[in-house]
Tab-separated table of C-alpha atoms in Angstrom:
chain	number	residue	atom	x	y	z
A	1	UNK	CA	18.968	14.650	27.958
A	2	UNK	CA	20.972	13.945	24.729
A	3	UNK	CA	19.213	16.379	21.586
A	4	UNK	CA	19.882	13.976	18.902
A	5	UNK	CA	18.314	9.820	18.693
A	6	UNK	CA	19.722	7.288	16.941
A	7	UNK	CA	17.957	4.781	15.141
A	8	UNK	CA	19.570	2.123	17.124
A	9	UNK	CA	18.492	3.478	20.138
A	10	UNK	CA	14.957	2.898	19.176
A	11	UNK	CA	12.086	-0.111	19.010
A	12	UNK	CA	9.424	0.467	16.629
A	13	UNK	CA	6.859	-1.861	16.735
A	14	UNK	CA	4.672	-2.667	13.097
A	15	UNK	CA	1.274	-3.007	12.984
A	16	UNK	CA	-0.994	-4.482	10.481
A	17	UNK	CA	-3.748	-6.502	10.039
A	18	UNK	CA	-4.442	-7.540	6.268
A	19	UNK	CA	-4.515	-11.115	5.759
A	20	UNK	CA	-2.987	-10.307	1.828
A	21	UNK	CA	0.649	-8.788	0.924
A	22	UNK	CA	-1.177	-5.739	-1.255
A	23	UNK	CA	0.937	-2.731	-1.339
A	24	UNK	CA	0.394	-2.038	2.365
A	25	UNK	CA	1.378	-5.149	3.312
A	26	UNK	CA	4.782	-4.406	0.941
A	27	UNK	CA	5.045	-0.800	2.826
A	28	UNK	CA	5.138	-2.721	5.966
A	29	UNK	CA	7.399	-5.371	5.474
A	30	UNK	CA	10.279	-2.780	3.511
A	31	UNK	CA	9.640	-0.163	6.309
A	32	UNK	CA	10.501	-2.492	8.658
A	33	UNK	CA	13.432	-4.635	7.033
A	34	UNK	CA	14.737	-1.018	6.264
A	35	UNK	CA	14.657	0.021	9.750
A	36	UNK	CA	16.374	-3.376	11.107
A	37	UNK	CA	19.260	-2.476	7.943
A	38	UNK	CA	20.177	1.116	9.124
A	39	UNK	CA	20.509	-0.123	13.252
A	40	UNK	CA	17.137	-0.423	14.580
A	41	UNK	CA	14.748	-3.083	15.970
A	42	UNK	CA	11.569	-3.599	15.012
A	43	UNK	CA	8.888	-6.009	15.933
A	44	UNK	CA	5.991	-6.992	13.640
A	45	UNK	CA	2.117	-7.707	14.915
A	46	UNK	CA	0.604	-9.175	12.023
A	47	UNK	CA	-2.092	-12.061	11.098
A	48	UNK	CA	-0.808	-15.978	11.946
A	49	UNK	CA	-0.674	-17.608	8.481
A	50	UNK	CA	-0.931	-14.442	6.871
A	51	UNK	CA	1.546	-13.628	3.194
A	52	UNK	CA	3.051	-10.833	5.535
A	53	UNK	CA	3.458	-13.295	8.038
A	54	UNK	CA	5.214	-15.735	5.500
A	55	UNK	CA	7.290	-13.065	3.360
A	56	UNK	CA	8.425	-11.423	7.189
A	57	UNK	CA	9.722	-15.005	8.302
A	58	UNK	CA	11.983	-15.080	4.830
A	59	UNK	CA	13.330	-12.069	5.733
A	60	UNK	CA	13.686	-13.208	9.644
A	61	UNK	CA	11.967	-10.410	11.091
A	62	UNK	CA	10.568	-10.922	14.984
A	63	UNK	CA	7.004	-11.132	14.894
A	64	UNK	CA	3.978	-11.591	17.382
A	65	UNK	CA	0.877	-13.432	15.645
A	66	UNK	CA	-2.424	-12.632	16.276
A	67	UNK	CA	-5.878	-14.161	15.191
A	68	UNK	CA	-8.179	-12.411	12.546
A	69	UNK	CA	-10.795	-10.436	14.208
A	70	UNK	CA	-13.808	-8.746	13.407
A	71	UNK	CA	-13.617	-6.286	16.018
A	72	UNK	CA	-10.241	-5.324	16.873
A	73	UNK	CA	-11.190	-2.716	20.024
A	74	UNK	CA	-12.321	-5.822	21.859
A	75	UNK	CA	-9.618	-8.283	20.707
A	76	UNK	CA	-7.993	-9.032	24.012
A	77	UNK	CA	-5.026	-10.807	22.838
A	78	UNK	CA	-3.828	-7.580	21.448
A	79	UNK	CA	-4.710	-5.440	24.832
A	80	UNK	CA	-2.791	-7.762	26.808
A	81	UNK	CA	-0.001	-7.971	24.078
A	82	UNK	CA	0.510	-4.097	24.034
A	83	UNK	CA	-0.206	-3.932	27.769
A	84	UNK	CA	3.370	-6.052	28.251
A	85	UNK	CA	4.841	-4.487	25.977
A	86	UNK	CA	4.385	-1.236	27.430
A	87	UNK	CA	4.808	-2.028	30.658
A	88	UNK	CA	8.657	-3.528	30.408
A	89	UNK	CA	9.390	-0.382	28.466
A	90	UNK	CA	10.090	-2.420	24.913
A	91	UNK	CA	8.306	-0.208	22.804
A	92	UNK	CA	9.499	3.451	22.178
A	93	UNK	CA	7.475	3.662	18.366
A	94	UNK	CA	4.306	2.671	17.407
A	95	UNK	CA	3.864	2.247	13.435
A	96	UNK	CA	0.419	1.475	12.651
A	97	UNK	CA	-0.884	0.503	9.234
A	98	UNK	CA	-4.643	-0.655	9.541
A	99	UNK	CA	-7.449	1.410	10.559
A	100	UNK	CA	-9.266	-0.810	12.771
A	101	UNK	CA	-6.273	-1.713	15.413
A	102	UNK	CA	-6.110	2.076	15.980
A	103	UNK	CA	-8.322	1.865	18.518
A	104	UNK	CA	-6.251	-0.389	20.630
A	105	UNK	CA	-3.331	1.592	20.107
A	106	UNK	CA	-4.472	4.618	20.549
A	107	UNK	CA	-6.715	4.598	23.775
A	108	UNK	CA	-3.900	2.041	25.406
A	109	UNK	CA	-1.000	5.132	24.707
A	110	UNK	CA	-3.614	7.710	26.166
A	111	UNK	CA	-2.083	7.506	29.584
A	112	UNK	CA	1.915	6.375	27.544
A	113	UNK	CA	3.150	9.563	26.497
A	114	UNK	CA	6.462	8.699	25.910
A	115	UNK	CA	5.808	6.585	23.118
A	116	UNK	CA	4.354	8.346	19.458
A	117	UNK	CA	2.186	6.857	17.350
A	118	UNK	CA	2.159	6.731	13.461
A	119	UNK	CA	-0.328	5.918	11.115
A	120	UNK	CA	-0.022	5.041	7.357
A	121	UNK	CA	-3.278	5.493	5.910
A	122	UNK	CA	-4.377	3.190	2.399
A	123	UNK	CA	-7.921	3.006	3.447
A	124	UNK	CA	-11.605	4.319	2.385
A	125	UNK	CA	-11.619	6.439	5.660
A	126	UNK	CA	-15.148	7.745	5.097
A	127	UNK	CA	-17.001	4.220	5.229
A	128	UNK	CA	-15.303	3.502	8.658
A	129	UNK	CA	-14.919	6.700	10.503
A	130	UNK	CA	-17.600	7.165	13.482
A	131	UNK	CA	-17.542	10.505	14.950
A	132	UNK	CA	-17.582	11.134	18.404
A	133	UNK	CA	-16.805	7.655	19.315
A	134	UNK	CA	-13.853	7.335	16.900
A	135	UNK	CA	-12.459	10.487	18.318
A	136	UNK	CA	-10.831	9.191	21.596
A	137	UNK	CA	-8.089	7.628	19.808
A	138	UNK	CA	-7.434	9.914	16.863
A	139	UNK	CA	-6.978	12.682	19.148
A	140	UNK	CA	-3.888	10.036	20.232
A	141	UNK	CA	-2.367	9.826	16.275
A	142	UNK	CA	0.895	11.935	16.533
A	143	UNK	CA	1.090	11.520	11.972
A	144	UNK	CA	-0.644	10.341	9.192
A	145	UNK	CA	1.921	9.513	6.501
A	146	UNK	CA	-0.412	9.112	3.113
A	147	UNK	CA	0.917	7.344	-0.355
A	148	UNK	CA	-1.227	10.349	-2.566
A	149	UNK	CA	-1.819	13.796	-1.335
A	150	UNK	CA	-5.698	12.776	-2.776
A	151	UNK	CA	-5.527	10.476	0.439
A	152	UNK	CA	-3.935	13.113	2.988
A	153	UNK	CA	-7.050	15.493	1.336
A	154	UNK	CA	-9.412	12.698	2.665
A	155	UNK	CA	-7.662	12.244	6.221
A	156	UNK	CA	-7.685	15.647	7.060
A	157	UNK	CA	-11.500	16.567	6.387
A	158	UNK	CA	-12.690	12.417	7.746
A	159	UNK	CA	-10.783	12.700	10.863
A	160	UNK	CA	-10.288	16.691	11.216
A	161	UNK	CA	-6.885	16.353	11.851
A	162	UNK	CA	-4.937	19.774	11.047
A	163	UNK	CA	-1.991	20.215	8.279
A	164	UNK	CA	0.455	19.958	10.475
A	165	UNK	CA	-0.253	15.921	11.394
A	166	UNK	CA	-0.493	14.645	8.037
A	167	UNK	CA	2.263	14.283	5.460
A	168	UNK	CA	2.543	12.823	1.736
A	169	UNK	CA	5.633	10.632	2.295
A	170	UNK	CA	4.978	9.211	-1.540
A	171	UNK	CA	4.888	4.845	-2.059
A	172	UNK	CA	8.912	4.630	-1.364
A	173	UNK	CA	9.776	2.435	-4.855
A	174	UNK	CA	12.786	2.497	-6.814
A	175	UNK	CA	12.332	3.691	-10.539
A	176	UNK	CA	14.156	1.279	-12.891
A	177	UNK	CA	17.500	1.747	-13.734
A	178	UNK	CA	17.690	0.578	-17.366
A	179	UNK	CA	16.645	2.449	-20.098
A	180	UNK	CA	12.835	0.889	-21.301
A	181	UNK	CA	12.137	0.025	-24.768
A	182	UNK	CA	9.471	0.723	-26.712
A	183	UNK	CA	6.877	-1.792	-27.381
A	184	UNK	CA	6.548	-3.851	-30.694
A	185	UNK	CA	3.342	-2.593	-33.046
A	186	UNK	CA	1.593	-5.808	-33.016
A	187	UNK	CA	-0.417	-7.080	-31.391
A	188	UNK	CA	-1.544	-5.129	-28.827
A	189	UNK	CA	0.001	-6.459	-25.249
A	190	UNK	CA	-2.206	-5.721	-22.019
A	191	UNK	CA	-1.350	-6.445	-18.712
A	192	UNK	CA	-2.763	-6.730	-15.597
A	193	UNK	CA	-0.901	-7.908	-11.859
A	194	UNK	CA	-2.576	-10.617	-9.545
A	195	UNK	CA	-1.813	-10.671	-6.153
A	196	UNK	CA	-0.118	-13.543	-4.511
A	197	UNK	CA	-2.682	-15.028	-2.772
A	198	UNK	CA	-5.393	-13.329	-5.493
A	199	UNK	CA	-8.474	-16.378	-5.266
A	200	UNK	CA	-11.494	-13.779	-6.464
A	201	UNK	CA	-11.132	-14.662	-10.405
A	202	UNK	CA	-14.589	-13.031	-10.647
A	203	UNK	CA	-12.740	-9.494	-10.076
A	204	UNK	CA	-10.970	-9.970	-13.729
A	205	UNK	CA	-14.099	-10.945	-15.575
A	206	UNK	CA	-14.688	-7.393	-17.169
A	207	UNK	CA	-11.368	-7.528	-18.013
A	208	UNK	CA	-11.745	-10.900	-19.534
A	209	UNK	CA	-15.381	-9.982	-21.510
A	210	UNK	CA	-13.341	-6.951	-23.042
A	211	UNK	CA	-10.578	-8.900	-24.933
A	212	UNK	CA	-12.530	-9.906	-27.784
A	213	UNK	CA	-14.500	-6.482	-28.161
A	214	UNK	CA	-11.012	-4.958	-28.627
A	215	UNK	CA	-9.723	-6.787	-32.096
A	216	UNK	CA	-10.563	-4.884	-34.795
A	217	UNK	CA	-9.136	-4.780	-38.363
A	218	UNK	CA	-7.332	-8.003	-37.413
A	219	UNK	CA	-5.324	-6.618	-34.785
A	220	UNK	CA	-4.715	-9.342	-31.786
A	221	UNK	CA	-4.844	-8.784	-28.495
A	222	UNK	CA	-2.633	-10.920	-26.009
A	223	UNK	CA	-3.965	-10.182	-21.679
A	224	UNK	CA	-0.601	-11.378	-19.725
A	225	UNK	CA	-1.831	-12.318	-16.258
A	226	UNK	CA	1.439	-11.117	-13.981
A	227	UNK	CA	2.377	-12.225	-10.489
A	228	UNK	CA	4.958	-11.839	-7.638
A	229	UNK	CA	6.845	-14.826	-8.027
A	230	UNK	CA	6.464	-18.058	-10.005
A	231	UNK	CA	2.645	-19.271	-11.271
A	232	UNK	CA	3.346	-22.600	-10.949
A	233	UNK	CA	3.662	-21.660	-6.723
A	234	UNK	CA	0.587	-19.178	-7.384
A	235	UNK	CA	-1.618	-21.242	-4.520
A	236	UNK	CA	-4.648	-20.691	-6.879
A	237	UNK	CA	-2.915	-21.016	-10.635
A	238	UNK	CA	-5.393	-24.671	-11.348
A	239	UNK	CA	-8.709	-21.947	-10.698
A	240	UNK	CA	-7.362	-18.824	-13.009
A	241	UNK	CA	-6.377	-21.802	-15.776
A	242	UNK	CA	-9.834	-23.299	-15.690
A	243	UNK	CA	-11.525	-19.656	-16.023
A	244	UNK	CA	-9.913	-18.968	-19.173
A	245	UNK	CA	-10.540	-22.759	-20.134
A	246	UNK	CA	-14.144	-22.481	-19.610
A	247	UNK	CA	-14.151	-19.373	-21.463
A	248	UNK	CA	-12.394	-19.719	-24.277
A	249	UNK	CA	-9.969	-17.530	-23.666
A	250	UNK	CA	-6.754	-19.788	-24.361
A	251	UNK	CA	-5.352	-17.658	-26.966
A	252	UNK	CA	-6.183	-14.214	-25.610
A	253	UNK	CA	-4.928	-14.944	-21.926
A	254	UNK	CA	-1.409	-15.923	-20.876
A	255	UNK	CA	1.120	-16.430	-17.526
A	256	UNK	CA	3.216	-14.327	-17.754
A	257	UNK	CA	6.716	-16.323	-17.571
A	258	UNK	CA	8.679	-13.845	-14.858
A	259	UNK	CA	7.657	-12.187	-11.842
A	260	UNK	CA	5.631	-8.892	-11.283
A	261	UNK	CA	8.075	-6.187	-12.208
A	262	UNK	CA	10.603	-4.626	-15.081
A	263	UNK	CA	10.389	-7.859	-16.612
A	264	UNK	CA	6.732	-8.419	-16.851
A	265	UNK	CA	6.172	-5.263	-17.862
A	266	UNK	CA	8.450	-4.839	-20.858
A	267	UNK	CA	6.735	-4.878	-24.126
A	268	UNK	CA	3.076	-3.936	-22.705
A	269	UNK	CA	1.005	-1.356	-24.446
A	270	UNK	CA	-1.276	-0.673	-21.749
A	271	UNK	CA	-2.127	-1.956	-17.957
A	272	UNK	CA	-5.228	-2.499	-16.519
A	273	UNK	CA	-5.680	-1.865	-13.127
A	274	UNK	CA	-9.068	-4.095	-11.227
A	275	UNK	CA	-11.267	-2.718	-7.650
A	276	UNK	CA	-9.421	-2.746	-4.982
A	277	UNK	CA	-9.924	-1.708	-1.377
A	278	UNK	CA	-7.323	0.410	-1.339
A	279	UNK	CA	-7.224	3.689	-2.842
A	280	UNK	CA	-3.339	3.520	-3.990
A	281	UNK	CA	-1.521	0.492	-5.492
A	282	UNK	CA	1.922	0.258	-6.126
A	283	UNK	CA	2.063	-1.986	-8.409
A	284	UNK	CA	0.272	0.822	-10.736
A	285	UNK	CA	2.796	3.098	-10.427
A	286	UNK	CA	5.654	0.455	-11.519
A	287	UNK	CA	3.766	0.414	-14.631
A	288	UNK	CA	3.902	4.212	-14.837
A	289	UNK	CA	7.993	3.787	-14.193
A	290	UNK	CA	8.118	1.644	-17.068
A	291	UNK	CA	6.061	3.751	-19.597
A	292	UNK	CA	3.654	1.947	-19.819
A	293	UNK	CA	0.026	3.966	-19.915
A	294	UNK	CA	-2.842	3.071	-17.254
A	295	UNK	CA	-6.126	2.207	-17.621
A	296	UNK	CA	-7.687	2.497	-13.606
A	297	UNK	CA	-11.157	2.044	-11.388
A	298	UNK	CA	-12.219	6.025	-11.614
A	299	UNK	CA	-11.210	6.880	-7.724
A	300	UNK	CA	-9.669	10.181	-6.723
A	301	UNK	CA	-6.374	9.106	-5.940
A	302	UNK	CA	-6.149	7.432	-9.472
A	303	UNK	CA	-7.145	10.643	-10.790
A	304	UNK	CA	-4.851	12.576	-9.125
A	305	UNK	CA	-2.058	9.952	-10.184
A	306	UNK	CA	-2.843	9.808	-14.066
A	307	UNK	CA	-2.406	13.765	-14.315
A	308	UNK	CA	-5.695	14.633	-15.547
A	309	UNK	CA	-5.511	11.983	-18.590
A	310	UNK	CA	-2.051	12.931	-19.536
A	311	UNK	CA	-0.758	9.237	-18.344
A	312	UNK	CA	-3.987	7.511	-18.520
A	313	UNK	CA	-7.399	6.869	-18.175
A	314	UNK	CA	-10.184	5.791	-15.611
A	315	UNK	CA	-12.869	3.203	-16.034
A	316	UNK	CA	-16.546	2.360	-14.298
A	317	UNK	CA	-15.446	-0.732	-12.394
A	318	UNK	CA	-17.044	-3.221	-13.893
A	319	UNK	CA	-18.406	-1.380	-16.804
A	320	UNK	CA	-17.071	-3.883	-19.308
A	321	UNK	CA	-18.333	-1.163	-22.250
A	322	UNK	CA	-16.308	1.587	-20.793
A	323	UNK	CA	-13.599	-0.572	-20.582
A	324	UNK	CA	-13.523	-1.931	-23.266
A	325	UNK	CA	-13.933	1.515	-25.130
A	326	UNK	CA	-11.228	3.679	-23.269
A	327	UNK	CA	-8.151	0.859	-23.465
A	328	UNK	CA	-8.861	1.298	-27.060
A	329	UNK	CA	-8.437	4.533	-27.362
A	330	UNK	CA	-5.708	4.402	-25.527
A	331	UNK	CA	-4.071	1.263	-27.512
A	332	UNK	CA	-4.570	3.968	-30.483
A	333	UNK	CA	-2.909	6.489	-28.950
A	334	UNK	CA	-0.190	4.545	-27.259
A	335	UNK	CA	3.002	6.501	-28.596
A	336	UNK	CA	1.012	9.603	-27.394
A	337	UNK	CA	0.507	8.579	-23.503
A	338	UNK	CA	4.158	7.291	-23.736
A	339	UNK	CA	6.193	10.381	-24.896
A	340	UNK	CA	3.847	12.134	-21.453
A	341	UNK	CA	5.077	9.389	-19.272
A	342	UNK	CA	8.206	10.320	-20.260
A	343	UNK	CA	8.105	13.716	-19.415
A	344	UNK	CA	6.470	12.849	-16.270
A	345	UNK	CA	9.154	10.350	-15.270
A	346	UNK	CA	11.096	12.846	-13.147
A	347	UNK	CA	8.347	13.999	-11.271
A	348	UNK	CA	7.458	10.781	-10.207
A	349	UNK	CA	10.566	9.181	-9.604
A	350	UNK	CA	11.091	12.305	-7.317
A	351	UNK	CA	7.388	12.049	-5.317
A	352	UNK	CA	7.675	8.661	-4.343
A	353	UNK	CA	11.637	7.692	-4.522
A	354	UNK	CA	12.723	4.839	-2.183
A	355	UNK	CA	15.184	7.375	-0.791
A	356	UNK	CA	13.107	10.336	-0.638
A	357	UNK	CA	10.575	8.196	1.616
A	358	UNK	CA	12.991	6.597	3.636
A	359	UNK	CA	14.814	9.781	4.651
A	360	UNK	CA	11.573	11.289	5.812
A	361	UNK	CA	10.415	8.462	7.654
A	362	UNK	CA	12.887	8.234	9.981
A	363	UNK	CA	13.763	11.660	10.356
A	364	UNK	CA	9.887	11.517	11.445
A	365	UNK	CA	10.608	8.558	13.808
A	366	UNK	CA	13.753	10.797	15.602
A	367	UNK	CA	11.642	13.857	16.073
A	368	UNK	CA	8.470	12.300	17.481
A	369	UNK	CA	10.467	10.143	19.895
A	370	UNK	CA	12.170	13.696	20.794
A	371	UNK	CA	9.414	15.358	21.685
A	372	UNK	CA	7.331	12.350	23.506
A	373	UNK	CA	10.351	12.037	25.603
A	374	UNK	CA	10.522	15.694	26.190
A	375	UNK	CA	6.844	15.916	27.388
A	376	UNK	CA	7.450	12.643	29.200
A	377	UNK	CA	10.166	14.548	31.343
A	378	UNK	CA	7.910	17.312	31.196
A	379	UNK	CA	5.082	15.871	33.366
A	380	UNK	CA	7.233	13.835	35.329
A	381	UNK	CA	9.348	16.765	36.671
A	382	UNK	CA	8.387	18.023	40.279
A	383	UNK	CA	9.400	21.794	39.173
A	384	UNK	CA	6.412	21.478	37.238
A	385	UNK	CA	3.690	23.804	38.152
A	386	UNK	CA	0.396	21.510	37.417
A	387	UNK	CA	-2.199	24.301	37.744
């Protein structure tokens, strides 16, 4: 048996079920392009008509479509889809990245132990955990990789799942290269990212309410609305420009011209961060990577990621007071939060590098598949004593 894999050796198949491209969906679709780049061959399993499914046909990755489900341990297109796969041996990696089609994976690879399983966790564990029941698979999970060590904190007291099985891997972006500005004095710039298929314009309403509360001594206030991509292919652009119509918002709300990134973000004072479902966005920390200060829904992982206040602040969600009052303060402290991002660049960039992540990831997927195989042979051997 050779003591070293290759990546090329190997067929990793991607799981995830989220019907958006949030940052998990993003973490799926580089993990796997990545993987494809340096030799290997992965496979996706992902929503039919989904933005992963969409963005993973640009990049011509080889997917399997499934139908949305609202209980994926009885979804039976996915038991007979990882059935065949296991059965004509054309799986060796299982990468999972939602929660609920854990279950399949894991109880289907109880009796499959050659193959590992993985599982990136950007979930509220605690509201869908079920002990006892949930157990039979988890025992199954060979890693956890978590975005925030807030999040690995979570997985190993929700699941009881020891040290050893859980790793902070970091979001896997790449800090800008140019050197960032700072900001012009007036007027104050805020910005805030909208997903790609974002159709909830209800969610931005505190946001919205806040603008006007925030001029004082004359001092505008400009909200850029930023997306991935062009607004004008933004499938609900017509809805967000009636919103700020209706409100009379016009000349405190804009689309921002260029897409989510370095671009959008230059010349912002501040970023406001909405709810969300998932604990960690990645989208918050490119704001942090271009010094700009963050104003986020108060959840542990935030508060682990602003340093205690040093590069931000945490809001009520919608708490349009509390809003309203911390983005001012920090709008009047903004050189102040700026000169600590800046210290706290290198940090960071080093905690959640694109390289960094990468390096561990599939130096994770080689030594899993090792040992699997070795326990494989294990058990299979007839010099085996099986008392």
């Amino acid at each position: 048996m050779r003591e070293k894999l290759r990546l090329s050796d190997l067929n990793v198949l991607y799981a995830c079920s989220d019907w958006g491209h949030g940052t998990t969906g993003h973490r799926v679709l580089a993990d796997a392009i990545t993987f494809r780049n340096a030799g290997g061959n992965p496979l996706l399993i992902c929503l039919k008509g989904s933005v992963l499914d969409r963005e993973a046909e640009k990049q011509d990755i080889r997917r399997v479509h499934l139908e949305a489900s609202a209980g994926w341990r009885f979804h039976r297109p996915l038991w007979r889809l990882i059935a065949q796969l296991l059965k004509g041996a054309q799986v060796d990696l299982i990468h999972c990245y939602s929660y609920d089609m854990l279950a399949v994976f894991g109880l289907a690879l109880r009796r499959e132990v050659r193959v590992p399983l993985i599982y990136t966790c950007n979930e509220d564990l605690a509201e869908r955990y079920r002990p006892f029941w949930h157990d039979f698979f988890i025992r199954r999970i060979d890693h956890v990789l978590c975005f925030s060590p807030s999040i690995g904190e979570q997985v190993s007291q929700v699941l009881r799942m020891g040290a050893r099985k859980v790793g902070f891997t970091g979001a896997g972006l790449e800090p800008p290269r140019t050197q960032i500005k700072a900001p012009s004095e007036s007027p104050w710039r805020i910005c805030t990212y909208v997903k790609p298929d974002e159709a909830d314009v209800e969610r931005f309403v505190p946001v919205f309410l806040a603008l006007p509360l925030l001029e004082r001594d004359g001092k505008r206030v400009i909200l850029s609305l930023a997306t991935r991509g062009s607004w004008y292919e933004h499938p609900h652009y017509e809805l967000f420009k009636r919103t700020i119509l209706e409100r009379g918002l016009e000349h405190h709300v804009t689309f921002h011209p260029q897409s989510w990134g370095s671009g959008a973000l230059a010349g912002q004072h501040l970023y406001v961060g909405l709810e969300s479902l998932s604990p960690f966005e990645d989208h918050e920390l490119e704001a942090l990577f271009n010094q700009v200060p963050l104003l986020l829904p108060r959840t542990a992982a935030r508060t682990q990621l602003l340093a205690g206040g040093r590069l931000g602040l945490t809001y009520l969600p919608g708490d349009v007071r509390e809003l309203k009052v911390k983005a001012q303060k920090i709008l009047e402290s903004r050189e102040g939060y700026r000169l600590s991002i800046e210290k706290a660049l290198p940090e960071l960039a080093e905690n959640h590098h694109f390289e960094r992540y990468i390096d561990e990831l599939f130096q994770l997927y080689e030594r899993l598949s090792l040992q699997r195989l070795r326990f494989s042979l294990k058990r299979r051997s007839p010099f085996v004593s099986r008392t």
